[in-house]
mmCIF file of C-alpha atoms in Angstrom:
data_model
loop_
_atom_site.group_PDB
_atom_site.id
_atom_site.type_symbol
_atom_site.label_atom_id
_atom_site.label_comp_id
_atom_site.label_asym_id
_atom_site.label_seq_id
_atom_site.Cartn_x
_atom_site.Cartn_y
_atom_site.Cartn_z
ATOM 1 C CA MET A 1 -51.296 31.853 -0.485
ATOM 2 C CA ILE A 2 -49.618 34.599 -2.424
ATOM 3 C CA THR A 3 -48.949 34.623 -5.573
ATOM 4 C CA LEU A 4 -46.631 36.812 -7.355
ATOM 5 C CA LEU A 5 -46.336 36.748 -11.565
ATOM 6 C CA ASN A 6 -44.192 38.619 -14.269
ATOM 7 C CA ALA A 7 -41.265 38.488 -11.456
ATOM 8 C CA ALA A 8 -39.696 34.978 -12.560
ATOM 9 C CA PRO A 9 -36.102 34.593 -11.255
ATOM 10 C CA ASP A 10 -34.809 32.739 -13.965
ATOM 11 C CA THR A 11 -34.888 34.677 -17.300
ATOM 12 C CA GLY A 12 -31.348 35.606 -17.414
ATOM 13 C CA ASN A 13 -32.173 39.488 -16.127
ATOM 14 C CA GLN A 14 -31.078 40.204 -12.562
ATOM 15 C CA GLY A 15 -33.072 43.607 -12.874
ATOM 16 C CA VAL A 16 -36.295 40.743 -12.476
ATOM 17 C CA SER A 17 -34.239 38.981 -10.400
ATOM 18 C CA ALA A 18 -34.095 41.735 -8.005
ATOM 19 C CA LEU A 19 -37.607 42.554 -7.756
ATOM 20 C CA CYS A 20 -38.383 39.024 -7.525
ATOM 21 C CA HIS A 21 -35.954 39.040 -3.865
ATOM 22 C CA SER A 22 -36.901 42.155 -3.344
ATOM 23 C CA VAL A 23 -41.364 41.181 -2.738
ATOM 24 C CA VAL A 24 -40.531 38.025 -1.578
ATOM 25 C CA ALA A 25 -37.786 38.747 1.034
ATOM 26 C CA GLY A 26 -40.367 41.685 2.240
ATOM 27 C CA LEU A 27 -43.707 39.766 2.741
ATOM 28 C CA ALA A 28 -41.462 37.159 4.597
ATOM 29 C CA ARG A 29 -40.597 39.605 7.104
ATOM 30 C CA ARG A 30 -43.667 40.334 7.551
ATOM 31 C CA GLY A 31 -44.987 36.975 7.999
ATOM 32 C CA ALA A 32 -45.895 35.486 4.946
ATOM 33 C CA THR A 33 -45.929 31.643 4.864
ATOM 34 C CA SER A 34 -47.198 30.860 2.082
ATOM 35 C CA LEU A 35 -45.708 32.281 -1.056
ATOM 36 C CA THR A 36 -45.365 30.907 -5.065
ATOM 37 C CA VAL A 37 -43.876 32.255 -7.474
ATOM 38 C CA ALA A 38 -44.825 31.691 -11.482
ATOM 39 C CA ASP A 39 -41.095 30.945 -13.649
ATOM 40 C CA HIS A 40 -40.209 29.198 -16.935
ATOM 41 C CA GLY A 41 -40.164 26.109 -15.244
ATOM 42 C CA ARG A 42 -42.739 23.209 -15.193
ATOM 43 C CA GLY A 43 -44.959 21.964 -12.970
ATOM 44 C CA LEU A 44 -45.248 22.366 -9.208
ATOM 45 C CA ARG A 45 -42.094 22.616 -7.198
ATOM 46 C CA THR A 46 -40.390 24.096 -3.785
ATOM 47 C CA ALA A 47 -36.722 25.808 -3.107
ATOM 48 C CA ASP A 48 -35.210 27.187 -0.204
ATOM 49 C CA TRP A 49 -33.869 30.739 -0.932
ATOM 50 C CA GLY A 50 -32.741 30.927 2.340
ATOM 51 C CA TYR A 51 -34.363 33.350 3.898
ATOM 52 C CA ALA A 52 -37.510 31.985 2.626
ATOM 53 C CA GLU A 53 -39.495 28.843 0.864
ATOM 54 C CA VAL A 54 -41.407 29.632 -1.892
ATOM 55 C CA SER A 55 -42.937 26.937 -3.950
ATOM 56 C CA LEU A 56 -42.324 27.960 -8.090
ATOM 57 C CA VAL A 57 -45.100 27.285 -10.454
ATOM 58 C CA GLY A 58 -43.726 26.812 -14.331
ATOM 59 C CA LEU A 59 -46.282 29.970 -15.951
ATOM 60 C CA THR A 60 -44.451 30.966 -19.951
ATOM 61 C CA ASN A 61 -46.245 32.032 -22.900
ATOM 62 C CA HIS A 62 -44.830 29.671 -25.047
ATOM 63 C CA ARG A 63 -46.270 28.083 -28.215
ATOM 64 C CA ARG A 64 -46.828 23.991 -26.951
ATOM 65 C CA PHE A 65 -50.814 25.447 -26.185
ATOM 66 C CA TRP A 66 -51.409 21.575 -24.286
ATOM 67 C CA ARG A 67 -49.242 22.220 -21.614
ATOM 68 C CA GLY A 68 -50.302 23.406 -18.031
ATOM 69 C CA ASP A 69 -47.463 25.832 -18.025
ATOM 70 C CA ASN A 70 -48.824 27.200 -21.018
ATOM 71 C CA LEU A 71 -49.920 30.872 -20.538
ATOM 72 C CA ARG A 72 -53.400 30.833 -22.299
ATOM 73 C CA MET A 73 -53.584 27.145 -21.799
ATOM 74 C CA ALA A 74 -54.128 28.677 -17.577
ATOM 75 C CA HIS A 75 -56.349 31.355 -18.679
ATOM 76 C CA ALA A 76 -58.425 28.852 -20.270
ATOM 77 C CA VAL A 77 -58.734 26.888 -17.577
ATOM 78 C CA VAL A 78 -59.077 29.476 -14.762
ATOM 79 C CA ARG A 79 -62.479 30.791 -16.639
ATOM 80 C CA ARG A 80 -63.505 27.164 -16.981
ATOM 81 C CA ALA A 81 -62.958 26.919 -12.946
ATOM 82 C CA SER A 82 -60.753 23.491 -13.485
ATOM 83 C CA ARG A 83 -57.903 22.625 -11.332
ATOM 84 C CA LEU A 84 -56.243 20.585 -14.272
ATOM 85 C CA SER A 85 -52.800 22.917 -14.863
ATOM 86 C CA ALA A 86 -50.479 23.300 -11.775
ATOM 87 C CA ALA A 87 -50.621 27.493 -12.821
ATOM 88 C CA ALA A 88 -54.629 27.807 -13.247
ATOM 89 C CA SER A 89 -54.317 26.224 -9.841
ATOM 90 C CA ALA A 90 -51.942 28.476 -7.957
ATOM 91 C CA VAL A 91 -53.468 31.317 -9.219
ATOM 92 C CA ALA A 92 -57.343 30.357 -8.148
ATOM 93 C CA GLY A 93 -55.899 29.602 -4.961
ATOM 94 C CA SER A 94 -54.883 32.778 -3.875
ATOM 95 C CA GLN A 95 -55.290 34.884 -1.631
ATOM 96 C CA ALA A 96 -54.531 37.727 -3.572
ATOM 97 C CA VAL A 97 -52.348 37.470 -6.608
ATOM 98 C CA LEU A 98 -49.060 40.049 -7.011
ATOM 99 C CA ASP A 99 -47.756 41.232 -10.361
ATOM 100 C CA ILE A 100 -44.886 43.491 -11.074
ATOM 101 C CA SER A 101 -44.743 43.138 -15.334
ATOM 102 C CA GLY A 102 -40.668 42.861 -14.755
ATOM 103 C CA GLY A 103 -40.981 46.230 -13.576
ATOM 104 C CA ASP A 104 -41.377 48.193 -17.153
ATOM 105 C CA SER A 105 -43.121 46.057 -19.183
ATOM 106 C CA PHE A 106 -46.526 46.503 -19.031
ATOM 107 C CA THR A 107 -46.732 48.283 -22.449
ATOM 108 C CA ASP A 108 -46.836 47.822 -25.635
ATOM 109 C CA ILE A 109 -43.188 49.368 -26.550
ATOM 110 C CA TYR A 110 -41.371 45.913 -26.315
ATOM 111 C CA GLY A 111 -43.421 44.784 -28.804
ATOM 112 C CA PRO A 112 -46.997 43.141 -28.972
ATOM 113 C CA LYS A 113 -46.623 39.850 -27.973
ATOM 114 C CA ARG A 114 -44.724 41.137 -24.725
ATOM 115 C CA PHE A 115 -47.917 42.989 -23.585
ATOM 116 C CA GLN A 116 -50.250 40.422 -24.735
ATOM 117 C CA ALA A 117 -48.192 38.162 -22.063
ATOM 118 C CA MET A 118 -48.368 41.333 -19.576
ATOM 119 C CA ALA A 119 -52.143 41.554 -20.027
ATOM 120 C CA LEU A 120 -52.949 38.400 -20.614
ATOM 121 C CA SER A 121 -51.968 37.513 -17.440
ATOM 122 C CA LYS A 122 -53.697 39.793 -15.655
ATOM 123 C CA ARG A 123 -57.252 39.360 -17.201
ATOM 124 C CA MET A 124 -56.243 35.687 -15.870
ATOM 125 C CA VAL A 125 -56.527 36.739 -11.939
ATOM 126 C CA LEU A 126 -59.534 38.698 -12.350
ATOM 127 C CA ASP A 127 -61.691 36.265 -14.367
ATOM 128 C CA ALA A 128 -60.647 33.968 -11.826
ATOM 129 C CA GLY A 129 -61.986 36.072 -8.941
ATOM 130 C CA VAL A 130 -58.517 36.846 -7.390
ATOM 131 C CA PRO A 131 -57.609 40.092 -6.088
ATOM 132 C CA LEU A 132 -55.007 41.811 -8.478
ATOM 133 C CA ILE A 133 -52.649 44.356 -6.777
ATOM 134 C CA LEU A 134 -50.052 45.535 -9.495
ATOM 135 C CA LEU A 135 -46.616 46.358 -7.560
ATOM 136 C CA PRO A 136 -44.281 49.576 -8.654
ATOM 137 C CA GLN A 137 -44.178 49.857 -11.572
ATOM 138 C CA LYS A 138 -43.556 52.125 -14.733
ATOM 139 C CA LEU A 139 -47.582 51.817 -16.594
ATOM 140 C CA GLY A 140 -47.031 52.255 -20.617
ATOM 141 C CA PRO A 141 -45.830 54.169 -22.960
ATOM 142 C CA PHE A 142 -48.880 52.875 -24.990
ATOM 143 C CA SER A 143 -48.682 53.523 -28.205
ATOM 144 C CA THR A 144 -52.247 52.071 -29.942
ATOM 145 C CA THR A 145 -55.663 53.235 -28.557
ATOM 146 C CA ALA A 146 -56.338 49.518 -28.365
ATOM 147 C CA ALA A 147 -53.668 48.710 -26.321
ATOM 148 C CA GLN A 148 -54.612 51.971 -23.863
ATOM 149 C CA ALA A 149 -58.072 50.462 -23.558
ATOM 150 C CA THR A 150 -56.859 47.272 -22.742
ATOM 151 C CA ALA A 151 -54.717 48.836 -20.156
ATOM 152 C CA LYS A 152 -57.074 50.842 -18.659
ATOM 153 C CA ASP A 153 -59.890 47.987 -18.278
ATOM 154 C CA ILE A 154 -57.255 46.017 -16.124
ATOM 155 C CA LEU A 155 -56.295 48.956 -14.219
ATOM 156 C CA LYS A 156 -59.790 49.923 -13.091
ATOM 157 C CA ARG A 157 -60.197 45.788 -11.898
ATOM 158 C CA ALA A 158 -57.500 45.670 -10.333
ATOM 159 C CA ALA A 159 -57.927 45.135 -6.300
ATOM 160 C CA ALA A 160 -54.727 48.032 -5.681
ATOM 161 C CA VAL A 161 -52.561 49.363 -8.234
ATOM 162 C CA TRP A 162 -48.489 50.425 -7.261
ATOM 163 C CA VAL A 163 -46.941 52.517 -9.603
ATOM 164 C CA ARG A 164 -42.739 53.829 -9.395
ATOM 165 C CA ASP A 165 -43.089 57.002 -11.308
ATOM 166 C CA ALA A 166 -45.110 60.359 -11.451
ATOM 167 C CA GLN A 167 -45.894 59.787 -15.310
ATOM 168 C CA SER A 168 -47.121 56.321 -14.281
ATOM 169 C CA TYR A 169 -48.953 57.708 -11.696
ATOM 170 C CA ASP A 170 -50.197 60.614 -13.904
ATOM 171 C CA PHE A 171 -51.420 58.225 -16.169
ATOM 172 C CA LEU A 172 -53.256 56.003 -13.742
ATOM 173 C CA LYS A 173 -55.093 58.995 -12.680
ATOM 174 C CA SER A 174 -56.660 59.631 -16.336
ATOM 175 C CA ALA A 175 -57.249 56.474 -16.860
ATOM 176 C CA LEU A 176 -59.101 55.638 -13.691
ATOM 177 C CA GLY A 177 -61.375 59.443 -13.060
ATOM 178 C CA ASN A 178 -63.812 59.281 -11.004
ATOM 179 C CA THR A 179 -63.438 55.483 -9.629
ATOM 180 C CA PHE A 180 -59.172 56.850 -9.152
ATOM 181 C CA ASP A 181 -59.205 56.082 -5.224
ATOM 182 C CA PRO A 182 -55.889 57.418 -3.596
ATOM 183 C CA ALA A 183 -56.264 54.675 -0.398
ATOM 184 C CA ARG A 184 -55.643 51.818 -3.094
ATOM 185 C CA HIS A 185 -53.651 53.745 -6.099
ATOM 186 C CA LYS A 186 -50.665 54.695 -4.630
ATOM 187 C CA LEU A 187 -47.192 56.109 -6.397
ATOM 188 C CA GLY A 188 -44.324 54.731 -4.442
ATOM 189 C CA VAL A 189 -40.769 53.401 -5.192
ATOM 190 C CA ASP A 190 -39.039 50.654 -7.196
ATOM 191 C CA VAL A 191 -39.220 48.208 -4.795
ATOM 192 C CA ALA A 192 -35.039 46.414 -5.420
ATOM 193 C CA VAL A 193 -34.410 49.499 -3.352
ATOM 194 C CA ALA A 194 -34.806 47.575 -0.274
ATOM 195 C CA LEU A 195 -33.628 44.078 -2.135
ATOM 196 C CA PRO A 196 -30.512 42.089 0.531
ATOM 197 C CA GLU A 197 -26.941 42.351 -0.582
ATOM 198 C CA ALA A 198 -25.255 38.976 -0.528
ATOM 199 C CA LYS A 199 -21.444 38.144 -0.425
ATOM 200 C CA PRO A 200 -20.551 36.017 -3.489
ATOM 201 C CA GLN A 201 -19.621 32.737 -2.843
ATOM 202 C CA ALA A 202 -16.431 33.080 -4.802
ATOM 203 C CA LEU A 203 -14.848 36.428 -7.126
ATOM 204 C CA LYS A 204 -12.008 35.665 -9.382
ATOM 205 C CA PRO A 205 -8.760 36.272 -7.290
ATOM 206 C CA GLU A 206 -8.171 39.599 -9.990
ATOM 207 C CA ILE A 207 -11.848 40.317 -9.440
ATOM 208 C CA ASP A 208 -11.999 40.016 -5.501
ATOM 209 C CA ARG A 209 -7.925 42.340 -6.106
ATOM 210 C CA LEU A 210 -10.089 44.814 -7.890
ATOM 211 C CA LEU A 211 -13.051 46.036 -5.109
ATOM 212 C CA GLY A 212 -10.182 45.171 -1.628
ATOM 213 C CA VAL A 213 -10.779 47.674 0.880
ATOM 214 C CA ASN A 214 -7.016 48.563 0.869
ATOM 215 C CA ARG A 215 -7.070 49.438 -2.645
ATOM 216 C CA ALA A 216 -4.848 52.270 -3.853
ATOM 217 C CA HIS A 217 -7.081 53.127 -7.027
ATOM 218 C CA ALA A 218 -10.491 54.078 -7.680
ATOM 219 C CA VAL A 219 -12.692 51.959 -8.865
ATOM 220 C CA ALA A 220 -15.840 52.449 -11.304
ATOM 221 C CA GLY A 221 -18.157 50.476 -12.771
ATOM 222 C CA LEU A 222 -19.813 50.199 -16.205
ATOM 223 C CA ASN A 223 -22.830 48.607 -17.352
ATOM 224 C CA VAL A 224 -23.168 47.322 -21.184
ATOM 225 C CA SER A 225 -26.304 46.436 -21.687
ATOM 226 C CA GLY A 226 -26.832 44.215 -24.370
ATOM 227 C CA LEU A 227 -30.450 45.259 -25.676
ATOM 228 C CA LEU A 228 -29.086 48.758 -26.800
ATOM 229 C CA TYR A 229 -25.304 47.819 -28.022
ATOM 230 C CA ASN A 230 -25.787 44.053 -29.944
ATOM 231 C CA GLN A 231 -28.334 45.380 -32.541
ATOM 232 C CA PRO A 232 -27.717 48.914 -33.181
ATOM 233 C CA ASN A 233 -29.924 49.208 -36.001
ATOM 234 C CA GLN A 234 -32.730 47.701 -33.860
ATOM 235 C CA ALA A 235 -32.256 49.713 -30.490
ATOM 236 C CA GLN A 236 -31.750 53.195 -32.684
ATOM 237 C CA ALA A 237 -35.408 52.193 -34.409
ATOM 238 C CA SER A 238 -37.387 51.276 -31.370
ATOM 239 C CA PHE A 239 -35.794 53.366 -28.595
ATOM 240 C CA GLY A 240 -35.431 56.776 -30.702
ATOM 241 C CA LEU A 241 -31.138 56.605 -29.589
ATOM 242 C CA ARG A 242 -29.269 59.477 -30.990
ATOM 243 C CA ALA A 243 -26.146 57.658 -31.999
ATOM 244 C CA PRO A 244 -25.315 53.629 -31.601
ATOM 245 C CA HIS A 245 -25.169 52.418 -28.046
ATOM 246 C CA LYS A 246 -21.452 51.404 -29.853
ATOM 247 C CA HIS A 247 -20.615 54.534 -30.025
ATOM 248 C CA GLN A 248 -21.884 56.103 -26.819
ATOM 249 C CA ILE A 249 -20.624 53.875 -24.511
ATOM 250 C CA THR A 250 -17.308 53.047 -26.238
ATOM 251 C CA ALA A 251 -16.623 57.362 -25.781
ATOM 252 C CA THR A 252 -17.945 56.425 -22.405
ATOM 253 C CA ALA A 253 -15.155 53.696 -21.382
ATOM 254 C CA ARG A 254 -12.330 56.222 -23.326
ATOM 255 C CA ALA A 255 -13.490 59.588 -21.769
ATOM 256 C CA LEU A 256 -13.186 58.007 -17.847
ATOM 257 C CA LEU A 257 -9.965 56.493 -18.428
ATOM 258 C CA GLU A 258 -8.699 59.220 -20.349
ATOM 259 C CA ALA A 259 -9.610 61.411 -17.679
ATOM 260 C CA ASP A 260 -7.637 59.470 -14.485
ATOM 261 C CA PRO A 261 -4.723 57.696 -15.675
ATOM 262 C CA ASN A 262 -4.951 55.671 -12.363
ATOM 263 C CA LEU A 263 -8.552 54.465 -12.528
ATOM 264 C CA HIS A 264 -10.093 50.662 -13.201
ATOM 265 C CA LEU A 265 -13.178 49.967 -14.938
ATOM 266 C CA LEU A 266 -15.092 46.881 -14.009
ATOM 267 C CA LEU A 267 -17.507 45.951 -15.977
ATOM 268 C CA VAL A 268 -20.780 44.671 -14.712
ATOM 269 C CA PRO A 269 -23.488 42.602 -16.672
ATOM 270 C CA HIS A 270 -26.260 42.493 -15.562
ATOM 271 C CA VAL A 271 -28.093 40.517 -18.201
ATOM 272 C CA HIS A 272 -26.164 36.217 -18.409
ATOM 273 C CA ARG A 273 -28.156 35.011 -21.615
ATOM 274 C CA PRO A 274 -26.231 31.954 -23.491
ATOM 275 C CA GLU A 275 -23.656 32.709 -26.311
ATOM 276 C CA GLY A 276 -24.899 34.389 -29.192
ATOM 277 C CA ASP A 277 -28.211 35.850 -27.346
ATOM 278 C CA VAL A 278 -28.657 39.298 -28.595
ATOM 279 C CA GLU A 279 -29.448 40.371 -25.768
ATOM 280 C CA SER A 280 -26.276 39.185 -23.403
ATOM 281 C CA ASP A 281 -25.083 42.113 -21.031
ATOM 282 C CA LEU A 282 -21.673 39.961 -20.789
ATOM 283 C CA GLY A 283 -21.338 39.686 -24.565
ATOM 284 C CA ALA A 284 -21.360 43.497 -24.885
ATOM 285 C CA ALA A 285 -18.766 43.649 -22.173
ATOM 286 C CA ARG A 286 -16.822 41.203 -24.014
ATOM 287 C CA ALA A 287 -16.769 44.004 -27.834
ATOM 288 C CA LEU A 288 -16.649 47.301 -25.832
ATOM 289 C CA LYS A 289 -12.928 45.924 -23.631
ATOM 290 C CA ALA A 290 -12.205 44.544 -27.071
ATOM 291 C CA GLN A 291 -12.584 47.865 -28.693
ATOM 292 C CA LEU A 292 -10.776 49.849 -26.418
ATOM 293 C CA GLY A 293 -8.009 48.512 -27.665
ATOM 294 C CA PRO A 294 -4.466 48.801 -25.581
ATOM 295 C CA LEU A 295 -6.145 51.392 -22.976
ATOM 296 C CA GLY A 296 -8.574 48.974 -21.386
ATOM 297 C CA GLU A 297 -5.824 45.835 -21.809
ATOM 298 C CA THR A 298 -4.528 46.194 -18.002
ATOM 299 C CA ARG A 299 -7.431 48.554 -16.982
ATOM 300 C CA VAL A 300 -10.993 47.522 -17.817
ATOM 301 C CA GLN A 301 -11.720 43.472 -16.424
ATOM 302 C CA ILE A 302 -15.598 41.942 -17.367
ATOM 303 C CA LEU A 303 -17.631 40.461 -14.074
ATOM 304 C CA ASP A 304 -18.128 37.970 -16.291
ATOM 305 C CA GLU A 305 -19.407 35.681 -12.964
ATOM 306 C CA PRO A 306 -23.031 34.714 -13.673
ATOM 307 C CA LEU A 307 -23.558 36.480 -9.982
ATOM 308 C CA SER A 308 -27.142 36.765 -8.140
ATOM 309 C CA ALA A 309 -29.337 40.135 -8.240
ATOM 310 C CA MET A 310 -28.079 39.954 -4.206
ATOM 311 C CA GLU A 311 -24.571 39.030 -5.087
ATOM 312 C CA LEU A 312 -24.402 41.935 -7.820
ATOM 313 C CA LYS A 313 -25.673 44.235 -5.413
ATOM 314 C CA TRP A 314 -22.782 43.259 -3.319
ATOM 315 C CA VAL A 315 -20.569 44.399 -5.734
ATOM 316 C CA LEU A 316 -22.069 47.287 -6.610
ATOM 317 C CA ALA A 317 -22.230 48.396 -2.893
ATOM 318 C CA ARG A 318 -17.924 48.805 -3.404
ATOM 319 C CA LEU A 319 -17.439 51.001 -6.389
ATOM 320 C CA ASP A 320 -16.544 53.798 -6.164
ATOM 321 C CA TRP A 321 -18.776 55.107 -9.263
ATOM 322 C CA PHE A 322 -21.274 53.548 -11.515
ATOM 323 C CA ALA A 323 -22.970 54.347 -15.088
ATOM 324 C CA GLY A 324 -25.592 51.991 -16.784
ATOM 325 C CA ALA A 325 -28.858 51.579 -19.068
ATOM 326 C CA ARG A 326 -30.197 48.929 -17.452
ATOM 327 C CA MET A 327 -32.331 50.496 -14.830
ATOM 328 C CA HIS A 328 -32.310 47.937 -11.664
ATOM 329 C CA ALA A 329 -28.135 47.652 -12.106
ATOM 330 C CA THR A 330 -28.231 51.925 -10.999
ATOM 331 C CA ILE A 331 -30.759 50.808 -8.411
ATOM 332 C CA GLY A 332 -28.690 48.294 -7.162
ATOM 333 C CA ALA A 333 -25.916 50.804 -7.178
ATOM 334 C CA PHE A 334 -27.502 54.304 -5.722
ATOM 335 C CA SER A 335 -28.979 52.485 -3.311
ATOM 336 C CA SER A 336 -25.743 50.949 -1.666
ATOM 337 C CA GLY A 337 -24.582 54.449 -1.412
ATOM 338 C CA THR A 338 -22.648 54.377 -5.101
ATOM 339 C CA PRO A 339 -22.352 57.581 -6.415
ATOM 340 C CA THR A 340 -24.491 56.302 -9.983
ATOM 341 C CA LEU A 341 -25.342 58.040 -13.408
ATOM 342 C CA GLY A 342 -28.829 56.351 -15.077
ATOM 343 C CA LEU A 343 -28.227 56.455 -19.266
ATOM 344 C CA GLY A 344 -32.058 56.310 -20.013
ATOM 345 C CA TYR A 345 -32.808 55.199 -23.352
ATOM 346 C CA THR A 346 -36.938 55.385 -22.505
ATOM 347 C CA ASP A 347 -37.961 57.774 -19.613
ATOM 348 C CA LYS A 348 -38.214 55.340 -17.029
ATOM 349 C CA ALA A 349 -34.989 55.657 -16.017
ATOM 350 C CA GLN A 350 -35.689 59.839 -15.116
ATOM 351 C CA GLY A 351 -38.887 59.230 -13.160
ATOM 352 C CA VAL A 352 -37.110 56.402 -11.507
ATOM 353 C CA PHE A 353 -34.332 58.538 -10.509
ATOM 354 C CA ASP A 354 -36.858 62.073 -9.948
ATOM 355 C CA GLU A 355 -38.593 59.836 -6.982
ATOM 356 C CA CYS A 356 -35.459 59.056 -5.969
ATOM 357 C CA GLY A 357 -34.441 62.653 -5.902
ATOM 358 C CA ILE A 358 -31.897 62.287 -8.133
ATOM 359 C CA GLY A 359 -33.085 63.381 -11.198
ATOM 360 C CA ASP A 360 -30.193 65.104 -12.257
ATOM 361 C CA GLU A 361 -28.222 62.605 -12.154
ATOM 362 C CA VAL A 362 -29.317 60.685 -15.925
ATOM 363 C CA VAL A 363 -28.073 61.452 -19.343
ATOM 364 C CA ASP A 364 -30.769 61.374 -21.783
ATOM 365 C CA LEU A 365 -29.426 58.423 -24.670
ATOM 366 C CA ARG A 366 -32.132 59.586 -27.255
ATOM 367 C CA THR A 367 -30.932 63.065 -27.566
ATOM 368 C CA THR A 368 -27.623 63.475 -26.339
ATOM 369 C CA ASP A 369 -25.166 62.933 -27.885
ATOM 370 C CA ALA A 370 -22.288 60.421 -28.148
ATOM 371 C CA ASN A 371 -18.980 62.935 -27.135
ATOM 372 C CA THR A 372 -21.796 64.861 -24.696
ATOM 373 C CA ILE A 373 -22.463 61.826 -23.331
ATOM 374 C CA ALA A 374 -18.810 60.798 -22.099
ATOM 375 C CA VAL A 375 -18.375 64.789 -20.940
ATOM 376 C CA ARG A 376 -21.597 63.798 -18.171
ATOM 377 C CA ALA A 377 -19.944 60.974 -17.231
ATOM 378 C CA VAL A 378 -16.137 62.254 -16.390
ATOM 379 C CA GLU A 379 -18.206 65.700 -14.627
ATOM 380 C CA SER A 380 -20.354 63.137 -12.686
ATOM 381 C CA TYR A 381 -17.222 60.659 -12.248
ATOM 382 C CA ALA A 382 -15.241 64.154 -10.780
ATOM 383 C CA ARG A 383 -18.084 64.648 -8.389
ATOM 384 C CA ARG A 384 -18.644 61.672 -6.931
ATOM 385 C CA GLY A 385 -17.251 62.565 -3.431
ATOM 386 C CA ALA A 386 -19.817 65.207 -3.203
ATOM 387 C CA LEU A 387 -22.589 62.877 -5.278
ATOM 388 C CA ARG A 388 -21.973 60.042 -2.454
ATOM 389 C CA ASN A 389 -22.544 62.465 0.160
ATOM 390 C CA ARG A 390 -25.210 63.546 -0.756
ATOM 391 C CA LEU A 391 -27.228 59.898 -1.267
ATOM 392 C CA ASN A 392 -26.004 59.335 1.880
ATOM 393 C CA HIS A 393 -27.907 61.845 3.465
ATOM 394 C CA ARG A 394 -31.319 59.821 1.372
ATOM 395 C CA ILE A 395 -30.235 56.557 1.522
ATOM 396 C CA ALA A 396 -32.111 56.236 5.011
ATOM 397 C CA ASP A 397 -35.196 57.815 3.937
ATOM 398 C CA LEU A 398 -35.669 55.943 0.797
ATOM 399 C CA LYS A 399 -35.027 52.543 2.603
ATOM 400 C CA ASP A 400 -37.598 53.813 5.104
ATOM 401 C CA ARG A 401 -40.194 54.464 2.296
ATOM 402 C CA ALA A 402 -40.335 51.299 0.665
ATOM 403 C CA SER A 403 -39.986 49.694 3.909
ATOM 404 C CA ARG A 404 -43.630 51.314 4.418
ATOM 405 C CA GLU A 405 -44.977 50.802 1.093
ATOM 406 C CA MET A 406 -43.944 46.628 1.450
ATOM 407 C CA ASP A 407 -45.927 47.310 4.976
ATOM 408 C CA GLU A 408 -48.938 48.239 2.996
ATOM 409 C CA ILE A 409 -48.609 45.914 0.153
ATOM 410 C CA ALA A 410 -48.890 43.316 2.571
ATOM 411 C CA LYS A 411 -51.196 43.890 4.397
ATOM 412 C CA GLN A 412 -53.443 44.354 1.082
ATOM 413 C CA ALA A 413 -52.473 41.015 0.066
ATOM 414 C CA GLY A 414 -53.349 39.334 3.323
ATOM 415 C CA ALA A 415 -49.690 38.548 4.619
ATOM 416 C CA THR A 416 -50.402 41.015 7.744
ATOM 417 C CA ALA A 417 -53.293 42.049 10.340
ATOM 418 C CA GLN A 418 -55.293 44.448 9.002
#
């Protein structure tokens, strides 16, 4: 059995779901038959995902410490070699545990609680004596010496570590020192590059028409990050944005619509949360459309259906151009051949785009004023034809690299013969 941690498919964040389904689909194609995924449910369950049957086990960093799906309880049970918890049993009974930290959460930039959960889940695996394989992800930044020491200890004890950007790779080499081993410590690409796409079961007629192959107008996509938009003061304080994201993204949308009178804009939420949740991209998209007033009434639509990660990739593949701050929304777009501009609010966007050979298609929200962001977006949109040609030359090599990466991960996890 192989268990996957920190890629729960039920967070509402389709970026995390993209990582989950990319890994599970990749391992299933390589012969893995017993796969368990940690999620936020209760106990052990089974699910048929169409391309694979998986087991789901609840493992959550909640306050109900007496429950078996509590992360601290599961860790304590593992350390006592007990099998009273379904989560502890899944981890301790695995031939290997894969951990992807939500792609970018092995850091304390999102606060101590999330970092502690990331660290504790990894220590649970190591304390159970099970090989821990860290899948391609960003490492750091770590703002305290304590967090950095914790991360270094985990990295040294892991059976294998993959990172997805050069900055993380440099940190890995520095952290491991003379224990760094190129055979076990690798620089790769984000696994979501290989995410399969799936046609949505149903789209609203107006969205279906908008994306039609015979359309007479261009369709650009824009992701409005609820994380950045809905709490502007907190986002500026946490990430150092040059201006409130509301101003940045509104200026961008207006500039695009004014630059091309025939352009239609599709707002693409990538995180669906309940009404009023501060991280909801859907709520942020609705607020942006209202901000645009008459300019957005007939030419701006919102993809408000709660599509899966694979269905969203199908939509992103049918756009003429795309921009956004949600990392896996942009990965879904450019890995489908759609010209894409990344709106970076940490170093992660630049790192991933660099590794995929399109590093010049990132604008840094921390150092760029709203008007300049808008200008960069209009310039990127205007050269979308050249960008598409450039991507078409890179896509095959990028997906081949992702495939070879998954071949090696499957071997490390024991899913295929060494």
